[in-house]
mmCIF file of N, CA, C and O in Angstrom:
data_model
loop_
_atom_site.group_PDB
_atom_site.id
_atom_site.type_symbol
_atom_site.label_atom_id
_atom_site.label_comp_id
_atom_site.label_asym_id
_atom_site.label_seq_id
_atom_site.Cartn_x
_atom_site.Cartn_y
_atom_site.Cartn_z
ATOM 1 N N MET A 1 78.418 104.256 82.356
ATOM 2 C CA MET A 1 78.338 103.956 80.954
ATOM 3 C C MET A 1 79.068 102.646 80.699
ATOM 4 O O MET A 1 80.186 102.442 81.144
ATOM 5 N N ARG A 2 78.415 101.778 79.984
ATOM 6 C CA ARG A 2 79.025 100.496 79.619
ATOM 7 C C ARG A 2 79.888 100.678 78.387
ATOM 8 O O ARG A 2 79.480 101.299 77.420
ATOM 9 N N THR A 3 81.070 100.105 78.434
ATOM 10 C CA THR A 3 81.961 100.229 77.285
ATOM 11 C C THR A 3 82.382 98.876 76.737
ATOM 12 O O THR A 3 83.058 98.817 75.718
ATOM 13 N N GLY A 4 81.977 97.817 77.375
ATOM 14 C CA GLY A 4 82.410 96.487 76.942
ATOM 15 C C GLY A 4 81.267 95.518 76.890
ATOM 16 O O GLY A 4 80.096 95.880 76.828
ATOM 17 N N SER A 5 81.608 94.247 76.939
ATOM 18 C CA SER A 5 80.587 93.207 76.853
ATOM 19 C C SER A 5 80.309 92.584 78.214
ATOM 20 O O SER A 5 79.784 91.477 78.296
ATOM 21 N N GLU A 6 80.656 93.281 79.295
ATOM 22 C CA GLU A 6 80.426 92.737 80.633
ATOM 23 C C GLU A 6 78.929 92.712 80.942
ATOM 24 O O GLU A 6 78.168 93.509 80.408
ATOM 25 N N PRO A 7 78.506 91.795 81.800
ATOM 26 C CA PRO A 7 77.092 91.742 82.175
ATOM 27 C C PRO A 7 76.684 93.007 82.930
ATOM 28 O O PRO A 7 77.498 93.614 83.626
ATOM 29 N N THR A 8 75.440 93.391 82.818
ATOM 30 C CA THR A 8 74.975 94.599 83.501
ATOM 31 C C THR A 8 74.899 94.391 85.002
ATOM 32 O O THR A 8 74.901 95.355 85.758
ATOM 33 N N THR A 9 74.817 93.162 85.452
ATOM 34 C CA THR A 9 74.707 92.889 86.890
ATOM 35 C C THR A 9 76.012 92.339 87.465
ATOM 36 O O THR A 9 75.997 91.737 88.530
ATOM 37 N N ALA A 10 77.130 92.523 86.776
ATOM 38 C CA ALA A 10 78.404 91.988 87.258
ATOM 39 C C ALA A 10 78.798 92.656 88.569
ATOM 40 O O ALA A 10 78.651 93.854 88.750
ATOM 41 N N ARG A 11 79.275 91.848 89.496
ATOM 42 C CA ARG A 11 79.736 92.342 90.789
ATOM 43 C C ARG A 11 81.031 91.630 91.145
ATOM 44 O O ARG A 11 81.268 90.512 90.739
ATOM 45 N N SER A 12 81.836 92.298 91.937
ATOM 46 C CA SER A 12 83.078 91.664 92.358
ATOM 47 C C SER A 12 82.793 90.677 93.490
ATOM 48 O O SER A 12 81.785 90.780 94.193
ATOM 49 N N ALA A 13 83.692 89.764 93.677
ATOM 50 C CA ALA A 13 83.546 88.748 94.717
ATOM 51 C C ALA A 13 84.074 89.307 96.032
ATOM 52 O O ALA A 13 85.202 89.029 96.445
ATOM 53 N N LEU A 14 83.257 90.112 96.698
ATOM 54 C CA LEU A 14 83.715 90.776 97.915
ATOM 55 C C LEU A 14 83.953 89.809 99.061
ATOM 56 O O LEU A 14 84.875 89.997 99.856
ATOM 57 N N ARG A 15 83.151 88.774 99.168
ATOM 58 C CA ARG A 15 83.367 87.805 100.257
ATOM 59 C C ARG A 15 84.699 87.092 100.081
ATOM 60 O O ARG A 15 85.417 86.855 101.048
ATOM 61 N N MET A 16 85.039 86.758 98.843
ATOM 62 C CA MET A 16 86.322 86.116 98.601
ATOM 63 C C MET A 16 87.465 87.078 98.920
ATOM 64 O O MET A 16 88.457 86.691 99.550
ATOM 65 N N ARG A 17 87.340 88.339 98.516
ATOM 66 C CA ARG A 17 88.360 89.335 98.842
ATOM 67 C C ARG A 17 88.481 89.520 100.348
ATOM 68 O O ARG A 17 89.573 89.742 100.867
ATOM 69 N N PHE A 18 87.351 89.440 101.062
ATOM 70 C CA PHE A 18 87.381 89.556 102.516
ATOM 71 C C PHE A 18 88.228 88.441 103.124
ATOM 72 O O PHE A 18 89.123 88.702 103.929
ATOM 73 N N TRP A 19 87.954 87.202 102.734
ATOM 74 C CA TRP A 19 88.681 86.081 103.329
ATOM 75 C C TRP A 19 90.143 86.063 102.900
ATOM 76 O O TRP A 19 91.027 85.688 103.694
ATOM 77 N N LEU A 20 90.434 86.489 101.683
ATOM 78 C CA LEU A 20 91.837 86.596 101.271
ATOM 79 C C LEU A 20 92.556 87.690 102.065
ATOM 80 O O LEU A 20 93.733 87.540 102.405
ATOM 81 N N SER A 21 91.857 88.765 102.374
ATOM 82 C CA SER A 21 92.458 89.821 103.193
ATOM 83 C C SER A 21 92.711 89.335 104.614
ATOM 84 O O SER A 21 93.747 89.657 105.206
ATOM 85 N N VAL A 22 91.770 88.589 105.169
ATOM 86 C CA VAL A 22 91.975 88.027 106.517
ATOM 87 C C VAL A 22 93.192 87.113 106.515
ATOM 88 O O VAL A 22 94.040 87.172 107.417
ATOM 89 N N TRP A 23 93.293 86.272 105.477
ATOM 90 C CA TRP A 23 94.446 85.375 105.345
ATOM 91 C C TRP A 23 95.740 86.191 105.240
ATOM 92 O O TRP A 23 96.757 85.854 105.851
ATOM 93 N N GLY A 24 95.702 87.269 104.485
ATOM 94 C CA GLY A 24 96.869 88.137 104.341
ATOM 95 C C GLY A 24 97.262 88.813 105.635
ATOM 96 O O GLY A 24 98.452 88.964 105.936
ATOM 97 N N VAL A 25 96.272 89.227 106.427
ATOM 98 C CA VAL A 25 96.557 89.846 107.731
ATOM 99 C C VAL A 25 97.261 88.843 108.641
ATOM 100 O O VAL A 25 98.258 89.171 109.291
ATOM 101 N N ILE A 26 96.747 87.626 108.656
ATOM 102 C CA ILE A 26 97.348 86.594 109.516
ATOM 103 C C ILE A 26 98.807 86.371 109.139
ATOM 104 O O ILE A 26 99.701 86.373 110.006
ATOM 105 N N TRP A 27 99.087 86.189 107.850
ATOM 106 C CA TRP A 27 100.452 85.919 107.421
ATOM 107 C C TRP A 27 101.356 87.136 107.563
ATOM 108 O O TRP A 27 102.549 87.000 107.863
ATOM 109 N N ALA A 28 100.833 88.326 107.336
ATOM 110 C CA ALA A 28 101.666 89.522 107.479
ATOM 111 C C ALA A 28 102.042 89.755 108.943
ATOM 112 O O ALA A 28 103.182 90.139 109.238
ATOM 113 N N VAL A 29 101.107 89.517 109.848
ATOM 114 C CA VAL A 29 101.418 89.641 111.282
ATOM 115 C C VAL A 29 102.456 88.594 111.676
ATOM 116 O O VAL A 29 103.438 88.900 112.361
ATOM 117 N N PHE A 30 102.239 87.365 111.224
ATOM 118 C CA PHE A 30 103.196 86.299 111.522
ATOM 119 C C PHE A 30 104.582 86.647 110.983
ATOM 120 O O PHE A 30 105.593 86.491 111.691
ATOM 121 N N GLY A 31 104.649 87.121 109.737
ATOM 122 C CA GLY A 31 105.936 87.466 109.147
ATOM 123 C C GLY A 31 106.611 88.614 109.868
ATOM 124 O O GLY A 31 107.828 88.589 110.096
ATOM 125 N N THR A 32 105.832 89.621 110.239
ATOM 126 C CA THR A 32 106.401 90.762 110.962
ATOM 127 C C THR A 32 107.011 90.327 112.283
ATOM 128 O O THR A 32 108.145 90.684 112.611
ATOM 129 N N VAL A 33 106.271 89.538 113.033
ATOM 130 C CA VAL A 33 106.755 89.082 114.338
ATOM 131 C C VAL A 33 107.931 88.119 114.183
ATOM 132 O O VAL A 33 108.945 88.244 114.880
ATOM 133 N N ALA A 34 107.810 87.167 113.272
ATOM 134 C CA ALA A 34 108.867 86.162 113.108
ATOM 135 C C ALA A 34 110.179 86.808 112.671
ATOM 136 O O ALA A 34 111.251 86.462 113.195
ATOM 137 N N PHE A 35 110.119 87.738 111.722
ATOM 138 C CA PHE A 35 111.348 88.388 111.271
ATOM 139 C C PHE A 35 111.919 89.313 112.345
ATOM 140 O O PHE A 35 113.140 89.449 112.460
ATOM 141 N N ALA A 36 111.052 89.946 113.129
ATOM 142 C CA ALA A 36 111.544 90.798 114.208
ATOM 143 C C ALA A 36 112.265 89.964 115.266
ATOM 144 O O ALA A 36 113.330 90.352 115.766
ATOM 145 N N VAL A 37 111.703 88.808 115.604
ATOM 146 C CA VAL A 37 112.336 87.929 116.591
ATOM 147 C C VAL A 37 113.658 87.390 116.062
ATOM 148 O O VAL A 37 114.632 87.246 116.810
ATOM 149 N N ALA A 38 113.716 87.119 114.761
ATOM 150 C CA ALA A 38 114.940 86.590 114.154
ATOM 151 C C ALA A 38 115.987 87.676 113.921
ATOM 152 O O ALA A 38 117.104 87.372 113.505
ATOM 153 N N GLY A 39 115.641 88.935 114.182
ATOM 154 C CA GLY A 39 116.599 90.016 114.021
ATOM 155 C C GLY A 39 116.716 90.541 112.600
ATOM 156 O O GLY A 39 117.665 91.240 112.274
ATOM 157 N N ARG A 40 115.787 90.210 111.741
ATOM 158 C CA ARG A 40 115.771 90.678 110.345
ATOM 159 C C ARG A 40 114.825 91.864 110.237
ATOM 160 O O ARG A 40 113.686 91.740 109.812
ATOM 161 N N MET A 41 115.314 93.032 110.632
ATOM 162 C CA MET A 41 114.449 94.213 110.702
ATOM 163 C C MET A 41 113.976 94.685 109.325
ATOM 164 O O MET A 41 112.887 95.211 109.188
ATOM 165 N N GLY A 42 114.775 94.511 108.290
ATOM 166 C CA GLY A 42 114.356 94.903 106.946
ATOM 167 C C GLY A 42 113.150 94.109 106.479
ATOM 168 O O GLY A 42 112.178 94.658 105.956
ATOM 169 N N TRP A 43 113.216 92.795 106.655
ATOM 170 C CA TRP A 43 112.092 91.940 106.279
ATOM 171 C C TRP A 43 110.881 92.187 107.184
ATOM 172 O O TRP A 43 109.738 92.127 106.734
ATOM 173 N N SER A 44 111.145 92.460 108.440
ATOM 174 C CA SER A 44 110.056 92.764 109.364
ATOM 175 C C SER A 44 109.341 94.046 108.943
ATOM 176 O O SER A 44 108.100 94.122 108.966
ATOM 177 N N LEU A 45 110.113 95.039 108.528
ATOM 178 C CA LEU A 45 109.523 96.288 108.040
ATOM 179 C C LEU A 45 108.712 96.051 106.768
ATOM 180 O O LEU A 45 107.621 96.592 106.607
ATOM 181 N N ALA A 46 109.237 95.225 105.871
ATOM 182 C CA ALA A 46 108.516 94.908 104.630
ATOM 183 C C ALA A 46 107.181 94.223 104.943
ATOM 184 O O ALA A 46 106.148 94.550 104.339
ATOM 185 N N CYS A 47 107.197 93.294 105.874
ATOM 186 C CA CYS A 47 105.947 92.619 106.252
ATOM 187 C C CYS A 47 104.995 93.584 106.943
ATOM 188 O O CYS A 47 103.776 93.492 106.775
ATOM 189 N N GLY A 48 105.529 94.508 107.714
ATOM 190 C CA GLY A 48 104.688 95.517 108.356
ATOM 191 C C GLY A 48 104.017 96.426 107.344
ATOM 192 O O GLY A 48 102.837 96.769 107.481
ATOM 193 N N LEU A 49 104.755 96.816 106.308
ATOM 194 C CA LEU A 49 104.161 97.637 105.244
ATOM 195 C C LEU A 49 103.111 96.844 104.468
ATOM 196 O O LEU A 49 102.058 97.382 104.096
ATOM 197 N N LEU A 50 103.387 95.568 104.235
ATOM 198 C CA LEU A 50 102.399 94.704 103.595
ATOM 199 C C LEU A 50 101.146 94.587 104.457
ATOM 200 O O LEU A 50 100.024 94.606 103.946
ATOM 201 N N LEU A 51 101.334 94.510 105.763
ATOM 202 C CA LEU A 51 100.206 94.453 106.685
ATOM 203 C C LEU A 51 99.335 95.700 106.564
ATOM 204 O O LEU A 51 98.106 95.612 106.546
ATOM 205 N N LEU A 52 99.965 96.869 106.452
ATOM 206 C CA LEU A 52 99.188 98.100 106.285
ATOM 207 C C LEU A 52 98.376 98.088 104.995
ATOM 208 O O LEU A 52 97.215 98.505 104.977
ATOM 209 N N ALA A 53 98.972 97.601 103.920
ATOM 210 C CA ALA A 53 98.258 97.532 102.641
ATOM 211 C C ALA A 53 97.082 96.559 102.717
ATOM 212 O O ALA A 53 95.988 96.847 102.221
ATOM 213 N N VAL A 54 97.298 95.424 103.357
ATOM 214 C CA VAL A 54 96.228 94.420 103.475
ATOM 215 C C VAL A 54 95.106 94.946 104.368
ATOM 216 O O VAL A 54 93.926 94.745 104.080
ATOM 217 N N LEU A 55 95.457 95.637 105.435
ATOM 218 C CA LEU A 55 94.429 96.216 106.304
ATOM 219 C C LEU A 55 93.621 97.290 105.572
ATOM 220 O O LEU A 55 92.396 97.374 105.758
ATOM 221 N N ALA A 56 94.283 98.083 104.741
ATOM 222 C CA ALA A 56 93.554 99.085 103.953
ATOM 223 C C ALA A 56 92.574 98.402 103.008
ATOM 224 O O ALA A 56 91.418 98.832 102.871
ATOM 225 N N ASP A 57 92.994 97.320 102.357
ATOM 226 C CA ASP A 57 92.096 96.580 101.472
ATOM 227 C C ASP A 57 90.934 95.981 102.256
ATOM 228 O O ASP A 57 89.791 96.018 101.811
ATOM 229 N N LEU A 58 91.226 95.459 103.431
ATOM 230 C CA LEU A 58 90.181 94.869 104.265
ATOM 231 C C LEU A 58 89.146 95.916 104.662
ATOM 232 O O LEU A 58 87.935 95.651 104.645
ATOM 233 N N ILE A 59 89.588 97.112 104.993
ATOM 234 C CA ILE A 59 88.665 98.184 105.358
ATOM 235 C C ILE A 59 87.779 98.556 104.174
ATOM 236 O O ILE A 59 86.564 98.722 104.320
ATOM 237 N N VAL A 60 88.364 98.651 102.992
ATOM 238 C CA VAL A 60 87.579 98.981 101.791
ATOM 239 C C VAL A 60 86.563 97.888 101.497
ATOM 240 O O VAL A 60 85.397 98.170 101.184
ATOM 241 N N VAL A 61 86.975 96.640 101.608
ATOM 242 C CA VAL A 61 86.060 95.520 101.344
ATOM 243 C C VAL A 61 84.906 95.531 102.335
ATOM 244 O O VAL A 61 83.739 95.378 101.947
ATOM 245 N N LEU A 62 85.197 95.716 103.615
ATOM 246 C CA LEU A 62 84.123 95.758 104.614
ATOM 247 C C LEU A 62 83.183 96.929 104.362
ATOM 248 O O LEU A 62 81.964 96.791 104.500
ATOM 249 N N TRP A 63 83.728 98.072 103.973
ATOM 250 C CA TRP A 63 82.896 99.237 103.675
ATOM 251 C C TRP A 63 81.971 98.947 102.503
ATOM 252 O O TRP A 63 80.772 99.270 102.553
ATOM 253 N N ARG A 64 82.503 98.299 101.463
ATOM 254 C CA ARG A 64 81.672 97.991 100.295
ATOM 255 C C ARG A 64 80.628 96.923 100.603
ATOM 256 O O ARG A 64 79.508 96.977 100.093
ATOM 257 N N ILE A 65 80.964 95.938 101.447
ATOM 258 C CA ILE A 65 79.989 94.909 101.823
ATOM 259 C C ILE A 65 78.847 95.549 102.608
ATOM 260 O O ILE A 65 77.676 95.277 102.361
ATOM 261 N N ARG A 66 79.173 96.417 103.553
ATOM 262 C CA ARG A 66 78.125 97.085 104.339
ATOM 263 C C ARG A 66 77.287 98.018 103.476
ATOM 264 O O ARG A 66 76.083 98.125 103.651
ATOM 265 N N ARG A 67 77.930 98.714 102.555
ATOM 266 C CA ARG A 67 77.212 99.614 101.655
ATOM 267 C C ARG A 67 76.237 98.835 100.785
ATOM 268 O O ARG A 67 75.102 99.259 100.563
ATOM 269 N N ARG A 68 76.651 97.675 100.315
ATOM 270 C CA ARG A 68 75.767 96.836 99.499
ATOM 271 C C ARG A 68 74.618 96.289 100.334
ATOM 272 O O ARG A 68 73.482 96.212 99.868
ATOM 273 N N ALA A 69 74.880 95.935 101.592
ATOM 274 C CA ALA A 69 73.831 95.390 102.457
ATOM 275 C C ALA A 69 72.762 96.432 102.769
ATOM 276 O O ALA A 69 71.593 96.100 102.934
ATOM 277 N N ARG A 70 73.160 97.711 102.845
ATOM 278 C CA ARG A 70 72.190 98.779 103.102
ATOM 279 C C ARG A 70 71.417 99.174 101.863
ATOM 280 O O ARG A 70 70.473 99.952 101.943
ATOM 281 N N GLY A 71 71.862 98.699 100.699
ATOM 282 C CA GLY A 71 71.183 99.047 99.467
ATOM 283 C C GLY A 71 71.594 100.386 98.902
ATOM 284 O O GLY A 71 70.902 100.947 98.062
ATOM 285 N N THR A 72 72.725 100.913 99.353
ATOM 286 C CA THR A 72 73.188 102.201 98.849
ATOM 287 C C THR A 72 74.355 102.039 97.886
ATOM 288 O O THR A 72 75.078 102.987 97.636
ATOM 289 N N ASP A 73 74.527 100.827 97.352
ATOM 290 C CA ASP A 73 75.601 100.576 96.399
ATOM 291 C C ASP A 73 75.239 101.246 95.078
ATOM 292 O O ASP A 73 74.288 100.868 94.420
ATOM 293 N N ARG A 74 75.966 102.252 94.714
ATOM 294 C CA ARG A 74 75.672 103.029 93.510
ATOM 295 C C ARG A 74 76.738 102.804 92.455
ATOM 296 O O ARG A 74 77.881 102.501 92.765
ATOM 297 N N ASP A 75 76.333 102.998 91.217
ATOM 298 C CA ASP A 75 77.227 102.756 90.098
ATOM 299 C C ASP A 75 78.257 103.860 89.927
ATOM 300 O O ASP A 75 79.363 103.637 89.485
ATOM 301 N N ASP A 76 77.896 105.082 90.264
ATOM 302 C CA ASP A 76 78.834 106.176 90.055
ATOM 303 C C ASP A 76 78.697 107.202 91.174
ATOM 304 O O ASP A 76 77.874 107.071 92.066
ATOM 305 N N ARG A 77 79.468 108.232 91.101
ATOM 306 C CA ARG A 77 79.500 109.215 92.179
ATOM 307 C C ARG A 77 78.298 110.141 92.185
ATOM 308 O O ARG A 77 78.123 110.912 93.116
ATOM 309 N N TYR A 78 77.484 110.103 91.156
ATOM 310 C CA TYR A 78 76.328 110.990 91.102
ATOM 311 C C TYR A 78 75.075 110.368 91.691
ATOM 312 O O TYR A 78 74.018 110.972 91.698
ATOM 313 N N GLY A 79 75.168 109.124 92.155
ATOM 314 C CA GLY A 79 74.057 108.512 92.858
ATOM 315 C C GLY A 79 73.039 107.808 91.988
ATOM 316 O O GLY A 79 71.969 107.468 92.464
ATOM 317 N N ARG A 80 73.345 107.587 90.726
ATOM 318 C CA ARG A 80 72.410 106.858 89.888
ATOM 319 C C ARG A 80 72.503 105.377 90.222
ATOM 320 O O ARG A 80 73.594 104.837 90.335
ATOM 321 N N PRO A 81 71.365 104.699 90.369
ATOM 322 C CA PRO A 81 71.405 103.265 90.649
ATOM 323 C C PRO A 81 71.990 102.486 89.475
ATOM 324 O O PRO A 81 71.981 102.946 88.338
ATOM 325 N N ARG A 82 72.456 101.305 89.752
ATOM 326 C CA ARG A 82 73.021 100.442 88.710
ATOM 327 C C ARG A 82 71.951 100.071 87.690
ATOM 328 O O ARG A 82 70.798 99.916 88.015
ATOM 329 N N GLY A 83 72.403 99.888 86.451
ATOM 330 C CA GLY A 83 71.507 99.377 85.424
ATOM 331 C C GLY A 83 70.700 100.429 84.689
ATOM 332 O O GLY A 83 69.847 100.113 83.887
ATOM 333 N N ARG A 84 70.919 101.685 84.953
ATOM 334 C CA ARG A 84 70.168 102.723 84.246
ATOM 335 C C ARG A 84 71.040 103.433 83.262
ATOM 336 O O ARG A 84 72.178 103.575 83.343
#
């Protein structure tokens, strides 16, 4: 159900989210390793937790990209196609 003035064909920028997630994975891995080598275990743990969050986002983005490519991207949980 539409509740605002958004376009009926609006979609999120999944490719941009994908590349931002890849960038986040690279920096989180770098931060985790760099802080661990420097002996800053608290910061290393924080970067490791950030890495887990970024990987979870990356998995969701890839799942949604593949779902859209197969044509099974649905608007809601009941399986109604978008725009109806």
